[in-house]
Structure formats: structure tokens, C-alpha cells
Amino acid sequence: MNLHLKQSLMGMLIGGIAGLGMSTSLMAQSDKAAQEDPALKIYRASATKVNDLVHTKLDVRFDYAKRYLYGKAWITLKPHFYATDSLTLDAKGMDIKEVAVVKAGKSSPLKYSYDDLQLHIALDKSYKATESYIIYISYTAKPDELKVKGSAAISDAKGLYFINPDGKDPKKPTQIWTQGETESSSAWFPTIDKTNQKCTEEISMTVEKKYVTLSNGKLVSQKNNADGTRTDTWKMDLPHSPYLFMMALGEYAIVKDTWRGKEVSYYVEKPFEKYARNIFGNTPEMLTFYSKILGYDYPWVKYSQITGRDYVSGAMENTTATLHGEFIQKTDRELLDNNNYNEGVIAHELFHHWFGDLATAESWSNLTVNESFADYSEYLWLEHKYGKDAADEHSLEAAQSYMSMVQYAGDKDLVRFHYHDKEDMFDQITYQKGGRILHMLRNAIGDSAFFKSLNVYLKANAFKATEAHQLRLAVEEVTGRDMNWFFNEWYFGKGFPQLDISYKYNDAANTVTVILQQIQKEDKVWHIPMAIDIYEGGKANRHNIFMEHRVDSFTFSYTAKPDLVNVDADKVVLAKIDDHRAFSTYAYQYAHAPNYMDRHIAIDEAADAQATNPEAVKLLQLALKDKYHGLRTYAIGKLNLSNAAVKTAALPVLTDLAKQDPSSLVRAAALLQLGELKDPQYAALFEAATKDKSYAVEAAGLEGLATLDLEKAYTIAKQLESDTKGKLVNAIAGVYARKGNASDVTFVATKFDETSGQDKLNAAFDYLGFLSKINNTPAVTKGVDQVKAMTAQFNNSQVSTYISNWMQEISKSKSQEATAVTGANRDELLKQADYLRKASEEIKASIK
């Protein structure tokens, strides 16, 4: 699963903490409350296996009016080891019609009890581990009537989702899709809903002929029925876990590729058929790349990807049939500004087909062996396809996301056997931190050993349930090294080191001593392998060191005094680092050290020194022409154009970048910086940008123009309304807010209504920003109602808390504005403030 929503939300939460008055003491109280949570005292063991799933056969049809699934299940099982005369199946919120044992084609009823969550069956005899048996169950699944708590990514856990089943929404297609992770497959078929169970499957879906279907495995038959329906049967011959079972149906276009004779297909809504290869077209290359580096070919019969409306969990790696949120559907124009984000998600879900689907975490405590690998696969793909700079940029953003989460929610073990709820495991520790730990492991043992270890791990654990210790054993088998120190610190512990680095030069002895101090408050001392590069005469001499004490020092000889001593030269250590050295070393580092992070750090140092140091200005000027577009964009954002020297040095380059940089993100960033100057000489440049193919560039141009000529910007905004996506929507809304025409509010409200799935969350923040700027009571009340309805749809405590707090802040702001005006304006602002306050309270009261 790729938690697109959760990552976006966490960034917004962190960014908004100060504005919402959330103090450090408040977060400390929250952390203390968590420590006192009795659920945290429960040891979350792997599920005990009494019976093993062998095969699941399902025959299902759908009742759109009732949102029901009518199902028949034939489940083949056998005792795991000990003989047993009973069976417990997970079956959430169903009507159970019949339970029987099937022998020689004949069904014999069995006694059972059902508590609305589990089906307890008395078998017809005691079965030994060598004996298998088949249970038949006739049932009705009623997912919309099920009340089960979900996660921060999925707003509930009903497993089966009917999208616009009555067709009442003309702007939304009718679809059905399933979501099994964590334990929601048992909301649509009876099973043992645990990750350490695996079985083969066969699913027959009876649907209207206009719909196409998708499920795990291969489509083995399609049968037209007398009543005008069609039954599609999908068969999966290799075992996988129940949470990975899936179904989907709708009016999709199917675009097909192949990979080594296997079908690779993309199911998209029909308007996106012509963009399908732009979106998914690198999938065959990914299959080749991952198969090669792992030394283990993609093992499944096919690979399909499908989109689902109102799917708010990013994407899900259902075996052979990945489900993506509709955000993945983008036009060629939108993909210009995507910065390979889509491909990161696609890579993530594909890699799960080795790490997660083939070798599966035996419990949610060990989720890292699924999700940390999938997270790191994004790095691997970007490195392979777009270069190390792109991968390192992605890695930095992931590390920052994890460290921001720690500030907000505290830290936890990567492998944790104590948690409040299994859904809590899907966080920046399991994903982003876990991915960075794998990157450190790769660096510590070397590429060949790392990928060989993954190969050994996969071969040993294929079609099995696994845990982090088995990864450790694979690494030890390949390297011949004891790796407990690494796994104990990073996998079975929490936190990260904080390093203070200082230097002592002895010119008489021609030596430099690097002093490394671990200054984290915790008693824990980290063992840290790293490289130190010493640059002398334009050449880097590498020294590999191993830090194992609170304070370590390392002395190196030189012929001429080094231009740079670059600690953690590969920039892989997950740590907070305070490096005490002169600015001249950072200037040298930018020009000579090879990595993205070397240049990124140097740009940060230059940004801090640009007001007083001419060398810093020169560095920033160089960075504006960096070979990697991401660092050009970053450097642009760091410029302080209110400083005359910076402005003089940067403007010619900045103007050129705004006009013709090949990256739309660089052009947009340059335009936004120029817009801050409010200089009429750039009016023509801004107006020209509103005709760019990139929505981000159009948006930046429109915003810049609006600061100079609101009337012209307004006219252009009206012209752009017909084809508006992404940042351009917010830019147009900003122009309309400044213009103040009541009729324009409809555009913003309509755009918000048209947005669905996880994209609606981002749209909600933009919408609230728009509402905060206008004095139009009907528009504000309508908008508040729309956003409030969104929080009910998401049914997510983090979303609701943040929206509630933000509404409260806007309410206070409008009350403050009211004190500066009189008459009708004052009355309307107070009405809006009151409405926002009440909505905030209602949302907060709804949080469970």
C-alpha cells in the first residue's frame, strides 16, 4: 500500500502546528497519554495457526440497490499440525445462510455459531494434519451496514465498495472495488483473515455485460447468461494471503502491453485511454529491472493495474491486480508537473509483488518486510531510470517526512510488537524510515551483497510468511558477518543519532583529526559505518570508518591541507548532523563532491550566508544552473531577492530560467520568485506563461500577473477556466478572491465538488484558504458545508482534527477583521465567523 494521503496529511499537519497553537507541551501530553494506553501493553503476536487455508473458490453477484454481495464459498483447509474438530473463520457483518462440509460432491450441514465477526464451525469429525476438507458457505455480505474502524488511509474497513451504484451522480462512473488490507477481505468473503495464511483462489463474478472485471490471476472463462449478465471466472494458481484478494468492475478501457509473454494491462476510465501509456508505460521496463536486480523473475501469471474512484489509500498491491486511486489518472499536461510521483507509486506497488505478495509479513508487527522494501523500491527505480540525483532527492524528502512525524507523534520501533491498533503500523517509520534503513544497509555491505541477500531471502521465503529476523539471516548468510548490531539498533529499536562533527588540523604533522560526537539525549549509542572523503589537490581519498562510541576521533595524514573533509561522504546515515566547518569548504563541496546531498547542503549554507557573504551569492548563482532540475528549483526558492547583491546576481539567470528551462517545475519556481518583486517589467513574461502547456507554469504566471494587473489576470483566468487542473485551480481561485465578484465563487465550489478521492483533501485546504479571503456569507456557508461533508466521507480523525482546527483559526481571523469595519460588512463577517466556529465544533464532536 502506498499511503499518498497519509504522507500529504502529515506534511500539512506539521506545517500547521505553529499556526494552530499546538505547543511542544501539548504534544508531550499527547505522548504521555499514548504511553498510558492499555492497548500498548498487549504483545501483538503472530496469529496462531490452527487450520491452514489451501484454496478458496468464490461465486459472487451484486445487488446495487442494497449494496449487497450474494456469495457462495468453497474453502479448502487442513489442520496446521495438531488434529482439530473445529474451525473459526473471519466473516464480518454477513448473513450466513448455510454452512456445510462437502464430500464426494455432496454437502452435509454443520453446526455453527456466529457473532457477526467470526463464524465458529463444529466440523463433522476430528481432522489430522494430513487430511484436507472443504467447507461450503452461502452468505450475503453487507459492507455498507458494517461498522468497523479503518485506518488513516482507509476511512472504514468494509472491504467491498460500491461507487455510484444507483448511477445518480452523472459525473461519477459506477464501479465496484475491494480493499483487503489490513483485515477487511473478511467483509466480503469468509476466510482466515491473517497475513500468515496463504492459498490459491478462484473467483467467478456475475456482472452486467457492459462492465469489465478484474481479479487476481488469469481470466480463464467468460460465460454469457440467459438473463443478460456475464460470468467471468478468474483463477490464481499460486498461493497468496487473503488481504491480497481483489475484485473490481466498471466501464474501463483496457490498454495492453506484454512482458516476457505475460500480459501487462492498464485499466483506466475511458477519457484517459489515450494517456494510459504515458501513465503506466514504463511498467514492462520496471518488471525487467526488478527481476534483474533481485535475480528472481516476476513470479505471477500477469500484471494489471486499475484505478478506483473514491479510493483514498494511494494504491494497493493486490496480487497481479494493483488498485490505484484515481489520482494516478493524469493527462500529458498534468504529468509535466508530476516529477515522477506517479512512477514512484507504480514502482512501489510492483515491488510489493516480491516483498509483500511473494514473501509476506507474518504479522503487522513485521510490516517493515513489506512496506520498507516497497518504499525503497521507489529509490531504486528513480536511480535506474532518472539518475542518482532524482533518487537522492526522493530519499531526502522521505527522511524529512519521517523526522517531521517524530516531532509531531513521537518515535517508535520499526518492528514493534506493541501498538494501539494494527493500522498504526502504516506510518512514516514503517515506510520512509524503513526505506532509509535499507539504503544504509545497502551502503554498509555493498551493492552485490545487498542484492544477493535479497535474492537469498526471497528464495528461502517465497510463498511463505516471514519476519525481519529472516532478512537478517539472509544478510548474514551472504556476507558471513554477524548483523545483530545493525538490526538491534535500527529494526528492533527506535530513534536516530545526532552527530556533532568538529576538526583539528595539525599543520606541523600534516594531519587532520575528525571528532565525531553522538549528542542525542538517549543513552543509546549507535554503531555507524561511514565513509570520509578527504579532498587534496582536487582528488578525493576515501577512508572507511566505524563509529561505535559516544565520542570517536579519527586522524588522517595529508600532503597539503585539505580543501574539504567530507564526513558521511555517501550521505546515507539517517541522522541530524551539525558540521562545524568554514563556508569555503561548502563552496568547494558544491563544485567537487558528487552527490545530490553534497550540493543540497551547500545550497542551504549559502542561503543562510547570502546576506553577508559574496561567496555564498556566487554559490547560489551557480546552483541556479545545477545539472539537476530539482536543485535548480530548490536554489530558486532559497533566493532572498530583497538583498541587492543577490538580486543583481540572480535576476538574469532567473529570468532565463522562467522563459526556457526544460523543467516546468523550474520555470514555475522562477516565475513565482519574480512575482514577489511586483515589477511591471515582468508583466509580459507572466502573461506569456499563462499560455504554457504546464498547469504549474500557467498558475505561477497568473499569480505574478495578478500582482501587477488584476483586471488582465481576471480576464485570462476566465479564459483558462475550461481546462483547469492542479495548481492552476488555486491560482484562479486566488484571482477571484481578490476580484471579489460573487458570481465567481461558483467556479471554486464546483471544482471542489468535482474533485474526489484523496485529491479532495488537498482541494479542501485550498478551498478553506479561498474562503478565508472572501466576505461573502452564502459562499462561505456553502463552502464550509462542502468541506464538512468531506470530513464525514473521509471519517478520519487526523483529517477531521486538522480541518476543525483550521476552521477555528479562520473563524478567529474573520472575527478580528470584523473589528476593523462597520455596518453590513461587519455583520456579514461575524456571521461567517460564527458559522465556521459552529462547523468546527460539530466536526470535532464527530471524531471518534
mmCIF file with all atom_site columns, C-alpha atoms in Angstrom, residues 155-296:
data_model
loop_
_atom_site.group_PDB
_atom_site.id
_atom_site.type_symbol
_atom_site.label_atom_id
_atom_site.label_alt_id
_atom_site.label_comp_id
_atom_site.label_asym_id
_atom_site.label_entity_id
_atom_site.label_seq_id
_atom_site.pdbx_PDB_ins_code
_atom_site.Cartn_x
_atom_site.Cartn_y
_atom_site.Cartn_z
_atom_site.occupancy
_atom_site.B_iso_or_equiv
_atom_site.pdbx_formal_charge
_atom_site.auth_seq_id
_atom_site.auth_comp_id
_atom_site.auth_asym_id
_atom_site.auth_atom_id
_atom_site.pdbx_PDB_model_num
ATOM 1   C CA . SER A 1 155 ? -11.850 5.694   6.273   1.00 0.00 ? 155 SER A CA 1
ATOM 2   C CA . ASP A 1 156 ? -13.507 2.417   7.193   1.00 0.00 ? 156 ASP A CA 1
ATOM 3   C CA . ALA A 1 157 ? -12.848 -1.274  6.821   1.00 0.00 ? 157 ALA A CA 1
ATOM 4   C CA . LYS A 1 158 ? -15.826 -2.535  4.856   1.00 0.00 ? 158 LYS A CA 1
ATOM 5   C CA . GLY A 1 159 ? -13.721 -4.362  2.287   1.00 0.00 ? 159 GLY A CA 1
ATOM 6   C CA . LEU A 1 160 ? -16.161 -4.013  -0.629  1.00 0.00 ? 160 LEU A CA 1
ATOM 7   C CA . TYR A 1 161 ? -17.009 -0.605  -2.080  1.00 0.00 ? 161 TYR A CA 1
ATOM 8   C CA . PHE A 1 162 ? -19.961 0.285   -4.328  1.00 0.00 ? 162 PHE A CA 1
ATOM 9   C CA . ILE A 1 163 ? -19.217 3.535   -6.193  1.00 0.00 ? 163 ILE A CA 1
ATOM 10  C CA . ASN A 1 164 ? -22.257 5.404   -7.519  1.00 0.00 ? 164 ASN A CA 1
ATOM 11  C CA . PRO A 1 165 ? -24.212 2.117   -7.674  1.00 0.00 ? 165 PRO A CA 1
ATOM 12  C CA . ASP A 1 166 ? -27.535 3.793   -8.484  1.00 0.00 ? 166 ASP A CA 1
ATOM 13  C CA . GLY A 1 167 ? -25.999 5.998   -11.183 1.00 0.00 ? 167 GLY A CA 1
ATOM 14  C CA . LYS A 1 168 ? -27.435 9.155   -9.623  1.00 0.00 ? 168 LYS A CA 1
ATOM 15  C CA . ASP A 1 169 ? -24.178 11.095  -9.932  1.00 0.00 ? 169 ASP A CA 1
ATOM 16  C CA . PRO A 1 170 ? -23.746 11.879  -13.651 1.00 0.00 ? 170 PRO A CA 1
ATOM 17  C CA . LYS A 1 171 ? -20.120 12.909  -13.088 1.00 0.00 ? 171 LYS A CA 1
ATOM 18  C CA . LYS A 1 172 ? -19.058 9.642   -11.479 1.00 0.00 ? 172 LYS A CA 1
ATOM 19  C CA . PRO A 1 173 ? -18.884 6.176   -13.040 1.00 0.00 ? 173 PRO A CA 1
ATOM 20  C CA . THR A 1 174 ? -20.435 3.112   -11.461 1.00 0.00 ? 174 THR A CA 1
ATOM 21  C CA . GLN A 1 175 ? -17.700 0.877   -10.093 1.00 0.00 ? 175 GLN A CA 1
ATOM 22  C CA . ILE A 1 176 ? -17.086 -1.832  -7.540  1.00 0.00 ? 176 ILE A CA 1
ATOM 23  C CA . TRP A 1 177 ? -13.681 -2.458  -5.986  1.00 0.00 ? 177 TRP A CA 1
ATOM 24  C CA . THR A 1 178 ? -12.316 -4.186  -2.916  1.00 0.00 ? 178 THR A CA 1
ATOM 25  C CA . GLN A 1 179 ? -9.690  -3.279  -0.322  1.00 0.00 ? 179 GLN A CA 1
ATOM 26  C CA . GLY A 1 180 ? -8.421  -6.117  1.854   1.00 0.00 ? 180 GLY A CA 1
ATOM 27  C CA . GLU A 1 181 ? -5.549  -4.650  3.859   1.00 0.00 ? 181 GLU A CA 1
ATOM 28  C CA . THR A 1 182 ? -5.434  -4.882  6.771   1.00 0.00 ? 182 THR A CA 1
ATOM 29  C CA . GLU A 1 183 ? -8.153  -7.440  7.602   1.00 0.00 ? 183 GLU A CA 1
ATOM 30  C CA . SER A 1 184 ? -11.128 -6.387  5.503   1.00 0.00 ? 184 SER A CA 1
ATOM 31  C CA . SER A 1 185 ? -11.339 -9.169  2.944   1.00 0.00 ? 185 SER A CA 1
ATOM 32  C CA . SER A 1 186 ? -13.446 -10.996 5.527   1.00 0.00 ? 186 SER A CA 1
ATOM 33  C CA . ALA A 1 187 ? -16.097 -8.337  4.996   1.00 0.00 ? 187 ALA A CA 1
ATOM 34  C CA . TRP A 1 188 ? -16.840 -9.820  1.558   1.00 0.00 ? 188 TRP A CA 1
ATOM 35  C CA . PHE A 1 189 ? -15.904 -13.489 1.886   1.00 0.00 ? 189 PHE A CA 1
ATOM 36  C CA . PRO A 1 190 ? -15.372 -15.846 4.844   1.00 0.00 ? 190 PRO A CA 1
ATOM 37  C CA . THR A 1 191 ? -11.701 -16.628 5.399   1.00 0.00 ? 191 THR A CA 1
ATOM 38  C CA . ILE A 1 192 ? -8.921  -16.745 7.960   1.00 0.00 ? 192 ILE A CA 1
ATOM 39  C CA . ASP A 1 193 ? -8.034  -13.088 7.551   1.00 0.00 ? 193 ASP A CA 1
ATOM 40  C CA . LYS A 1 194 ? -4.401  -13.181 8.669   1.00 0.00 ? 194 LYS A CA 1
ATOM 41  C CA . THR A 1 195 ? -1.219  -12.367 6.796   1.00 0.00 ? 195 THR A CA 1
ATOM 42  C CA . ASN A 1 196 ? 0.392   -15.700 7.703   1.00 0.00 ? 196 ASN A CA 1
ATOM 43  C CA . GLN A 1 197 ? -2.289  -17.604 5.765   1.00 0.00 ? 197 GLN A CA 1
ATOM 44  C CA . LYS A 1 198 ? -1.856  -18.295 2.050   1.00 0.00 ? 198 LYS A CA 1
ATOM 45  C CA . CYS A 1 199 ? -3.958  -20.129 -0.501  1.00 0.00 ? 199 CYS A CA 1
ATOM 46  C CA . THR A 1 200 ? -4.823  -20.357 -4.170  1.00 0.00 ? 200 THR A CA 1
ATOM 47  C CA . GLU A 1 201 ? -8.137  -18.952 -5.361  1.00 0.00 ? 201 GLU A CA 1
ATOM 48  C CA . GLU A 1 202 ? -10.845 -18.949 -7.992  1.00 0.00 ? 202 GLU A CA 1
ATOM 49  C CA . ILE A 1 203 ? -13.418 -16.160 -8.235  1.00 0.00 ? 203 ILE A CA 1
ATOM 50  C CA . SER A 1 204 ? -16.472 -16.118 -10.513 1.00 0.00 ? 204 SER A CA 1
ATOM 51  C CA . MET A 1 205 ? -18.176 -12.721 -10.825 1.00 0.00 ? 205 MET A CA 1
ATOM 52  C CA . THR A 1 206 ? -21.597 -12.341 -12.420 1.00 0.00 ? 206 THR A CA 1
ATOM 53  C CA . VAL A 1 207 ? -21.962 -8.811  -13.800 1.00 0.00 ? 207 VAL A CA 1
ATOM 54  C CA . GLU A 1 208 ? -23.818 -6.774  -16.395 1.00 0.00 ? 208 GLU A CA 1
ATOM 55  C CA . LYS A 1 209 ? -22.275 -7.229  -19.823 1.00 0.00 ? 209 LYS A CA 1
ATOM 56  C CA . LYS A 1 210 ? -21.297 -3.574  -20.116 1.00 0.00 ? 210 LYS A CA 1
ATOM 57  C CA . TYR A 1 211 ? -18.771 -3.964  -17.297 1.00 0.00 ? 211 TYR A CA 1
ATOM 58  C CA . VAL A 1 212 ? -15.264 -5.353  -17.497 1.00 0.00 ? 212 VAL A CA 1
ATOM 59  C CA . THR A 1 213 ? -13.903 -7.216  -14.483 1.00 0.00 ? 213 THR A CA 1
ATOM 60  C CA . LEU A 1 214 ? -10.511 -7.717  -12.896 1.00 0.00 ? 214 LEU A CA 1
ATOM 61  C CA . SER A 1 215 ? -9.285  -10.087 -10.232 1.00 0.00 ? 215 SER A CA 1
ATOM 62  C CA . ASN A 1 216 ? -6.160  -11.937 -9.181  1.00 0.00 ? 216 ASN A CA 1
ATOM 63  C CA . GLY A 1 217 ? -4.580  -14.375 -11.591 1.00 0.00 ? 217 GLY A CA 1
ATOM 64  C CA . LYS A 1 218 ? -5.809  -15.190 -15.062 1.00 0.00 ? 218 LYS A CA 1
ATOM 65  C CA . LEU A 1 219 ? -9.215  -14.779 -16.707 1.00 0.00 ? 219 LEU A CA 1
ATOM 66  C CA . VAL A 1 220 ? -9.982  -18.418 -17.554 1.00 0.00 ? 220 VAL A CA 1
ATOM 67  C CA . SER A 1 221 ? -13.572 -18.147 -18.795 1.00 0.00 ? 221 SER A CA 1
ATOM 68  C CA . GLN A 1 222 ? -16.379 -15.756 -19.719 1.00 0.00 ? 222 GLN A CA 1
ATOM 69  C CA . LYS A 1 223 ? -19.912 -17.097 -19.942 1.00 0.00 ? 223 LYS A CA 1
ATOM 70  C CA . ASN A 1 224 ? -22.956 -15.194 -21.223 1.00 0.00 ? 224 ASN A CA 1
ATOM 71  C CA . ASN A 1 225 ? -26.062 -15.904 -19.129 1.00 0.00 ? 225 ASN A CA 1
ATOM 72  C CA . ALA A 1 226 ? -29.713 -16.115 -20.182 1.00 0.00 ? 226 ALA A CA 1
ATOM 73  C CA . ASP A 1 227 ? -30.632 -13.090 -18.035 1.00 0.00 ? 227 ASP A CA 1
ATOM 74  C CA . GLY A 1 228 ? -28.288 -10.792 -19.985 1.00 0.00 ? 228 GLY A CA 1
ATOM 75  C CA . THR A 1 229 ? -25.461 -10.950 -17.476 1.00 0.00 ? 229 THR A CA 1
ATOM 76  C CA . ARG A 1 230 ? -21.990 -12.430 -17.907 1.00 0.00 ? 230 ARG A CA 1
ATOM 77  C CA . THR A 1 231 ? -19.947 -14.560 -15.534 1.00 0.00 ? 231 THR A CA 1
ATOM 78  C CA . ASP A 1 232 ? -16.199 -14.007 -15.534 1.00 0.00 ? 232 ASP A CA 1
ATOM 79  C CA . THR A 1 233 ? -14.001 -16.553 -13.777 1.00 0.00 ? 233 THR A CA 1
ATOM 80  C CA . TRP A 1 234 ? -10.529 -15.607 -12.596 1.00 0.00 ? 234 TRP A CA 1
ATOM 81  C CA . LYS A 1 235 ? -8.103  -18.231 -11.344 1.00 0.00 ? 235 LYS A CA 1
ATOM 82  C CA . MET A 1 236 ? -4.987  -17.833 -9.202  1.00 0.00 ? 236 MET A CA 1
ATOM 83  C CA . ASP A 1 237 ? -2.761  -20.918 -9.200  1.00 0.00 ? 237 ASP A CA 1
ATOM 84  C CA . LEU A 1 238 ? -0.103  -19.606 -6.807  1.00 0.00 ? 238 LEU A CA 1
ATOM 85  C CA . PRO A 1 239 ? -0.844  -19.062 -3.099  1.00 0.00 ? 239 PRO A CA 1
ATOM 86  C CA . HIS A 1 240 ? -1.124  -15.613 -1.561  1.00 0.00 ? 240 HIS A CA 1
ATOM 87  C CA . SER A 1 241 ? -2.661  -14.032 1.528   1.00 0.00 ? 241 SER A CA 1
ATOM 88  C CA . PRO A 1 242 ? -6.381  -13.235 1.865   1.00 0.00 ? 242 PRO A CA 1
ATOM 89  C CA . TYR A 1 243 ? -5.787  -9.493  2.269   1.00 0.00 ? 243 TYR A CA 1
ATOM 90  C CA . LEU A 1 244 ? -4.437  -9.506  -1.302  1.00 0.00 ? 244 LEU A CA 1
ATOM 91  C CA . PHE A 1 245 ? -7.598  -10.989 -2.846  1.00 0.00 ? 245 PHE A CA 1
ATOM 92  C CA . MET A 1 246 ? -9.359  -8.428  -5.022  1.00 0.00 ? 246 MET A CA 1
ATOM 93  C CA . MET A 1 247 ? -12.232 -7.750  -7.370  1.00 0.00 ? 247 MET A CA 1
ATOM 94  C CA . ALA A 1 248 ? -13.001 -4.705  -9.462  1.00 0.00 ? 248 ALA A CA 1
ATOM 95  C CA . LEU A 1 249 ? -15.527 -3.924  -12.159 1.00 0.00 ? 249 LEU A CA 1
ATOM 96  C CA . GLY A 1 250 ? -16.633 -0.938  -14.169 1.00 0.00 ? 250 GLY A CA 1
ATOM 97  C CA . GLU A 1 251 ? -16.727 0.562   -17.641 1.00 0.00 ? 251 GLU A CA 1
ATOM 98  C CA . TYR A 1 252 ? -12.977 0.717   -18.197 1.00 0.00 ? 252 TYR A CA 1
ATOM 99  C CA . ALA A 1 253 ? -10.799 0.942   -21.257 1.00 0.00 ? 253 ALA A CA 1
ATOM 100 C CA . ILE A 1 254 ? -8.109  -1.758  -21.216 1.00 0.00 ? 254 ILE A CA 1
ATOM 101 C CA . VAL A 1 255 ? -4.732  -0.938  -22.725 1.00 0.00 ? 255 VAL A CA 1
ATOM 102 C CA . LYS A 1 256 ? -2.429  -3.933  -23.046 1.00 0.00 ? 256 LYS A CA 1
ATOM 103 C CA . ASP A 1 257 ? 1.332   -4.454  -23.030 1.00 0.00 ? 257 ASP A CA 1
ATOM 104 C CA . THR A 1 258 ? 3.330   -7.654  -22.616 1.00 0.00 ? 258 THR A CA 1
ATOM 105 C CA . TRP A 1 259 ? 6.400   -8.726  -20.674 1.00 0.00 ? 259 TRP A CA 1
ATOM 106 C CA . ARG A 1 260 ? 8.153   -11.989 -21.498 1.00 0.00 ? 260 ARG A CA 1
ATOM 107 C CA . GLY A 1 261 ? 4.914   -13.422 -22.813 1.00 0.00 ? 261 GLY A CA 1
ATOM 108 C CA . LYS A 1 262 ? 2.853   -12.317 -19.817 1.00 0.00 ? 262 LYS A CA 1
ATOM 109 C CA . GLU A 1 263 ? 0.000   -9.850  -20.117 1.00 0.00 ? 263 GLU A CA 1
ATOM 110 C CA . VAL A 1 264 ? 0.598   -6.389  -18.690 1.00 0.00 ? 264 VAL A CA 1
ATOM 111 C CA . SER A 1 265 ? -2.592  -4.318  -18.744 1.00 0.00 ? 265 SER A CA 1
ATOM 112 C CA . TYR A 1 266 ? -3.827  -0.896  -17.668 1.00 0.00 ? 266 TYR A CA 1
ATOM 113 C CA . TYR A 1 267 ? -7.496  -0.377  -16.772 1.00 0.00 ? 267 TYR A CA 1
ATOM 114 C CA . VAL A 1 268 ? -8.403  3.320   -16.950 1.00 0.00 ? 268 VAL A CA 1
ATOM 115 C CA . GLU A 1 269 ? -11.556 5.364   -17.272 1.00 0.00 ? 269 GLU A CA 1
ATOM 116 C CA . LYS A 1 270 ? -12.257 5.842   -20.970 1.00 0.00 ? 270 LYS A CA 1
ATOM 117 C CA . PRO A 1 271 ? -11.296 9.555   -21.170 1.00 0.00 ? 271 PRO A CA 1
ATOM 118 C CA . PHE A 1 272 ? -7.795  8.543   -20.048 1.00 0.00 ? 272 PHE A CA 1
ATOM 119 C CA . GLU A 1 273 ? -7.329  5.718   -22.539 1.00 0.00 ? 273 GLU A CA 1
ATOM 120 C CA . LYS A 1 274 ? -5.091  7.853   -24.749 1.00 0.00 ? 274 LYS A CA 1
ATOM 121 C CA . TYR A 1 275 ? -2.894  8.702   -21.756 1.00 0.00 ? 275 TYR A CA 1
ATOM 122 C CA . ALA A 1 276 ? -2.602  5.162   -20.357 1.00 0.00 ? 276 ALA A CA 1
ATOM 123 C CA . ARG A 1 277 ? 0.854   4.535   -21.797 1.00 0.00 ? 277 ARG A CA 1
ATOM 124 C CA . ASN A 1 278 ? 2.047   7.940   -20.611 1.00 0.00 ? 278 ASN A CA 1
ATOM 125 C CA . ILE A 1 279 ? 0.955   6.944   -17.112 1.00 0.00 ? 279 ILE A CA 1
ATOM 126 C CA . PHE A 1 280 ? 1.861   3.252   -16.924 1.00 0.00 ? 280 PHE A CA 1
ATOM 127 C CA . GLY A 1 281 ? 4.076   2.691   -19.951 1.00 0.00 ? 281 GLY A CA 1
ATOM 128 C CA . ASN A 1 282 ? 7.307   2.089   -18.025 1.00 0.00 ? 282 ASN A CA 1
ATOM 129 C CA . THR A 1 283 ? 5.819   -0.929  -16.217 1.00 0.00 ? 283 THR A CA 1
ATOM 130 C CA . PRO A 1 284 ? 7.432   -3.545  -18.517 1.00 0.00 ? 284 PRO A CA 1
ATOM 131 C CA . GLU A 1 285 ? 10.828  -1.903  -18.010 1.00 0.00 ? 285 GLU A CA 1
ATOM 132 C CA . MET A 1 286 ? 10.243  -1.961  -14.245 1.00 0.00 ? 286 MET A CA 1
ATOM 133 C CA . LEU A 1 287 ? 9.459   -5.682  -14.422 1.00 0.00 ? 287 LEU A CA 1
ATOM 134 C CA . THR A 1 288 ? 12.740  -6.292  -16.218 1.00 0.00 ? 288 THR A CA 1
ATOM 135 C CA . PHE A 1 289 ? 14.736  -4.071  -13.877 1.00 0.00 ? 289 PHE A CA 1
ATOM 136 C CA . TYR A 1 290 ? 13.403  -5.544  -10.635 1.00 0.00 ? 290 TYR A CA 1
ATOM 137 C CA . SER A 1 291 ? 13.656  -9.116  -11.938 1.00 0.00 ? 291 SER A CA 1
ATOM 138 C CA . LYS A 1 292 ? 17.294  -8.493  -12.815 1.00 0.00 ? 292 LYS A CA 1
ATOM 139 C CA . ILE A 1 293 ? 18.497  -6.821  -9.626  1.00 0.00 ? 293 ILE A CA 1
ATOM 140 C CA . LEU A 1 294 ? 16.701  -9.385  -7.442  1.00 0.00 ? 294 LEU A CA 1
ATOM 141 C CA . GLY A 1 295 ? 17.823  -12.345 -9.513  1.00 0.00 ? 295 GLY A CA 1
ATOM 142 C CA . TYR A 1 296 ? 14.236  -13.541 -9.179  1.00 0.00 ? 296 TYR A CA 1
#
